[in-house]
Tab-separated table of C-alpha atoms in Angstrom:
chain	number	residue	atom	x	y	z
A	511	MET	CA	-87.880	40.595	32.782
A	512	ASN	CA	-85.113	41.227	35.282
A	513	ASP	CA	-83.709	37.767	34.661
A	514	THR	CA	-83.627	38.428	30.919
A	515	GLY	CA	-81.788	41.703	31.433
A	516	ALA	CA	-79.304	40.028	33.715
A	517	VAL	CA	-78.620	37.334	31.112
A	518	LYS	CA	-78.103	39.956	28.377
A	519	ASN	CA	-75.734	41.969	30.558
A	520	LYS	CA	-73.797	38.838	31.407
A	521	THR	CA	-73.584	37.887	27.726
A	522	LYS	CA	-72.341	41.339	26.735
A	523	LYS	CA	-69.745	41.236	29.487
A	524	THR	CA	-68.593	37.754	28.446
A	525	LEU	CA	-68.318	38.756	24.791
A	526	SER	CA	-66.364	41.858	25.708
A	527	VAL	CA	-63.923	39.890	27.862
A	528	THR	CA	-63.565	37.265	25.134
A	529	THR	CA	-62.797	39.871	22.477
A	530	ILE	CA	-60.258	41.582	24.731
A	531	SER	CA	-58.612	38.209	25.412
A	532	VAL	CA	-58.339	37.543	21.673
A	533	PHE	CA	-56.560	40.848	21.048
A	534	LEU	CA	-54.279	40.483	24.091
A	535	PHE	CA	-53.174	36.965	23.205
A	536	ALA	CA	-52.777	37.902	19.529
A	537	ALA	CA	-50.635	40.887	20.547
A	538	ALA	CA	-48.553	38.672	22.848
A	539	GLY	CA	-48.099	36.170	20.015
A	540	LEU	CA	-47.153	38.930	17.574
A	541	THR	CA	-44.531	40.262	19.981
A	542	THR	CA	-43.148	36.785	20.653
A	543	GLY	CA	-43.005	36.055	16.926
A	544	CYS	CA	-41.086	39.256	16.226
A	545	LEU	CA	-38.611	38.556	19.035
A	546	THR	CA	-38.150	34.935	17.967
A	547	ALA	CA	-37.515	35.921	14.361
A	548	TYR	CA	-35.023	38.583	15.468
A	549	LEU	CA	-33.117	36.208	17.765
A	550	LEU	CA	-32.964	33.424	15.160
A	551	ARG	CA	-32.334	35.634	12.152
A	552	SER	CA	-28.753	34.453	11.629
A	553	ASN	CA	-29.800	30.786	11.669
A	554	ILE	CA	-32.927	30.732	9.550
A	555	TYR	CA	-32.882	33.847	7.400
A	556	ALA	CA	-30.163	32.801	4.964
A	557	SER	CA	-32.163	29.973	3.378
A	558	VAL	CA	-35.482	31.780	3.729
A	559	PHE	CA	-34.012	34.929	2.177
A	560	HIS	CA	-32.895	32.957	-0.879
A	561	LEU	CA	-36.366	31.463	-1.268
A	562	TYR	CA	-37.909	34.903	-0.817
A	563	GLN	CA	-35.676	36.470	-3.443
A	564	THR	CA	-36.431	33.647	-5.880
A	565	LEU	CA	-40.157	34.104	-5.340
A	566	LEU	CA	-39.930	37.847	-5.925
A	567	SER	CA	-37.916	37.395	-9.101
A	568	GLU	CA	-40.543	35.021	-10.479
A	569	LEU	CA	-43.609	36.786	-9.130
A	570	GLN	CA	-44.096	39.062	-12.107
A	571	THR	CA	-44.109	36.194	-14.605
A	572	LEU	CA	-45.463	33.436	-12.393
A	573	GLU	CA	-48.742	31.984	-13.610
A	574	ILE	CA	-51.051	31.508	-10.641
A	575	ASP	CA	-53.866	28.981	-10.855
A	576	ARG	CA	-56.525	30.920	-8.992
A	577	GLN	CA	-58.686	27.882	-8.441
A	578	ASP	CA	-55.839	25.973	-6.779
A	579	PHE	CA	-54.910	29.065	-4.780
A	580	PHE	CA	-58.527	29.428	-3.649
A	581	LEU	CA	-58.766	25.774	-2.614
A	582	LEU	CA	-55.491	26.075	-0.713
A	583	ALA	CA	-56.774	29.162	1.117
A	584	VAL	CA	-60.061	27.394	1.924
A	585	ARG	CA	-58.236	24.379	3.350
A	586	ARG	CA	-56.042	26.581	5.515
A	587	ALA	CA	-58.665	29.017	6.808
A	588	GLY	CA	-61.426	26.393	6.902
A	589	LYS	CA	-59.333	24.179	9.151
A	590	TYR	CA	-58.875	26.977	11.684
A	591	PHE	CA	-62.540	27.936	11.431
A	592	LEU	CA	-63.961	24.448	11.971
A	593	LEU	CA	-61.584	23.710	14.829
A	594	LEU	CA	-62.870	26.786	16.674
A	595	TRP	CA	-66.441	25.540	16.511
A	596	PHE	CA	-65.381	21.990	17.380
A	597	PHE	CA	-63.496	23.041	20.511
A	598	ALA	CA	-66.468	25.171	21.629
A	599	PHE	CA	-68.099	21.849	22.573
A	600	THR	CA	-65.160	20.785	24.738
A	601	ASN	CA	-63.896	21.640	28.213
A	602	ILE	CA	-60.678	23.135	26.860
A	603	TRP	CA	-62.416	25.806	24.749
A	604	LYS	CA	-61.068	28.776	26.706
A	605	TYR	CA	-57.529	27.451	26.443
A	606	TYR	CA	-57.907	26.661	22.753
A	607	TYR	CA	-59.169	30.032	21.528
A	608	ARG	CA	-56.445	31.805	23.483
A	609	PHE	CA	-53.819	29.467	22.043
A	610	PHE	CA	-55.314	30.018	18.578
A	611	SER	CA	-55.129	33.802	18.987
A	612	ALA	CA	-51.527	33.630	20.191
A	613	TYR	CA	-50.568	31.232	17.386
A	614	ILE	CA	-51.998	33.469	14.648
A	615	GLY	CA	-50.260	36.453	16.240
A	616	PHE	CA	-46.985	34.497	16.393
A	617	GLN	CA	-47.189	33.595	12.699
A	618	ASN	CA	-47.760	37.196	11.741
A	619	GLY	CA	-44.979	38.325	14.066
A	620	LEU	CA	-42.523	36.075	12.222
A	621	LEU	CA	-43.696	37.481	8.887
A	622	LEU	CA	-43.537	41.090	10.082
A	623	ALA	CA	-40.017	40.718	11.459
A	624	PHE	CA	-38.907	38.981	8.275
A	625	CYS	CA	-40.277	41.760	6.049
A	626	VAL	CA	-38.749	44.512	8.201
A	627	THR	CA	-35.381	42.749	8.426
A	628	LEU	CA	-35.157	42.407	4.655
A	629	ASN	CA	-36.596	45.774	3.613
A	630	GLY	CA	-36.262	48.069	6.611
A	631	PHE	CA	-39.181	50.302	7.568
A	632	THR	CA	-40.828	49.817	4.166
A	633	GLY	CA	-41.123	46.130	5.036
A	634	ILE	CA	-44.227	47.108	7.016
A	635	PHE	CA	-45.946	47.886	3.725
A	636	GLY	CA	-44.817	44.544	2.338
A	637	PHE	CA	-46.244	42.849	5.422
A	638	ALA	CA	-49.558	44.634	4.825
A	639	CYS	CA	-49.548	43.466	1.198
A	640	PHE	CA	-49.246	39.863	2.317
A	641	LEU	CA	-52.375	40.253	4.478
A	642	LEU	CA	-54.596	42.542	2.432
A	643	PRO	CA	-57.342	42.673	1.482
A	644	GLN	CA	-58.369	39.248	2.800
A	645	ALA	CA	-57.572	40.159	6.420
A	646	LEU	CA	-60.383	42.729	6.305
A	647	LEU	CA	-62.760	39.777	5.975
A	648	PHE	CA	-60.914	37.142	7.993
A	649	ILE	CA	-60.615	39.280	11.133
A	650	PRO	CA	-64.345	40.013	11.558
A	651	ALA	CA	-65.171	36.431	10.516
A	652	PHE	CA	-63.024	34.929	13.252
A	653	LEU	CA	-64.094	37.499	15.846
A	654	ILE	CA	-67.742	36.633	15.142
A	655	ALA	CA	-66.925	32.918	15.287
A	656	ILE	CA	-65.020	33.175	18.570
A	657	SER	CA	-67.674	35.338	20.208
A	658	HIS	CA	-70.470	32.964	19.303
A	659	CYS	CA	-68.404	29.881	20.059
A	660	GLU	CA	-68.052	31.384	23.536
A	661	GLN	CA	-71.828	31.789	23.742
A	662	LEU	CA	-72.279	28.234	22.537
A	663	HIS	CA	-69.787	26.912	25.056
A	664	CYS	CA	-71.398	28.767	27.954
A	665	GLY	CA	-74.889	27.787	26.786
A	666	LEU	CA	-74.038	24.083	26.890
A	667	HIS	CA	-74.134	24.315	30.674
A	668	SER	CA	-77.471	26.118	30.689
A	669	ILE	CA	-80.548	24.336	32.007
A	670	THR	CA	-82.930	26.573	30.053
A	671	LEU	CA	-81.848	25.615	26.516
A	672	THR	CA	-81.415	22.197	24.968
A	673	ARG	CA	-78.274	21.545	22.945
A	674	HIS	CA	-80.346	21.228	19.770
A	675	ARG	CA	-82.035	24.604	20.307
A	676	LEU	CA	-78.743	26.213	21.250
A	677	ILE	CA	-77.084	25.025	18.035
A	678	LEU	CA	-80.002	26.346	15.994
A	679	CYS	CA	-79.672	29.746	17.700
A	680	GLU	CA	-75.989	29.947	16.811
A	681	LEU	CA	-76.360	28.531	13.288
A	682	PRO	CA	-76.926	31.950	11.574
A	683	TYR	CA	-73.671	33.261	13.073
A	684	PHE	CA	-71.851	30.112	11.992
A	685	LEU	CA	-73.118	30.622	8.438
A	686	LEU	CA	-72.313	34.351	8.479
A	687	SER	CA	-68.735	33.816	9.666
A	688	ALA	CA	-68.306	30.897	7.235
A	689	ALA	CA	-69.480	33.116	4.359
A	690	LEU	CA	-66.959	35.800	5.357
A	691	VAL	CA	-64.175	33.206	5.478
A	692	LEU	CA	-65.055	31.913	2.012
A	693	LEU	CA	-65.262	35.457	0.658
A	694	GLY	CA	-61.879	36.202	2.234
A	695	CYS	CA	-60.396	33.128	0.526
A	696	LEU	CA	-61.867	34.250	-2.789
A	697	VAL	CA	-60.370	37.712	-2.386
A	698	GLU	CA	-57.021	36.225	-1.343
A	699	ALA	CA	-56.897	34.098	-4.489
A	700	ASN	CA	-57.955	36.830	-6.914
A	701	VAL	CA	-56.844	40.181	-5.472
A	702	ASN	CA	-53.879	39.528	-3.171
A	703	PRO	CA	-51.474	38.236	-5.911
A	704	ALA	CA	-52.092	41.404	-7.933
A	705	LEU	CA	-51.388	43.553	-4.872
A	706	LEU	CA	-48.140	41.700	-4.195
A	707	ARG	CA	-47.071	42.098	-7.812
A	708	LEU	CA	-47.789	45.823	-7.621
A	709	TYR	CA	-45.764	46.258	-4.417
A	710	PHE	CA	-42.771	44.158	-5.447
A	711	ARG	CA	-42.608	45.427	-9.027
């Protein structure tokens, strides 16, 4: 009984540290992305600004194939999702999920700085429109995935569970996070374009 309690406490502590690491590295990536975009604004923003303006001018009349948009979102998010679970079986897992968190933060930092540079303070709302509402599903999906990938990774070195049993234990969380990712992609394809049209009208 005491051993079981110790294992649970250790698991909770590990999950807590993992979650904190995700947010810290994502925040560091976001900050770095914003700074990078600000420092390189004179070199890269001219061409990107033209593309952005063209997109906005066509957004109201642009016909979006929702099925293609959905498949594109699935390929993008699914790639990140499957790589997390793949690297959980490797020795570089802890480096990978931290790099992943920083990379996603960096991408969003570039986008945030771009929106603010072009539209001032109101660019924050434009940034939110690019992410919503799919981020409300993607964030918990990837937090669940990372937490249970961490459990899977740590469990691979356990002498009490076989790899087969360990995978079966984590399978429901894999399916849950995968379902959230797919739902997020569906929302991104069907709801996000309408939100962007509403904001940039």
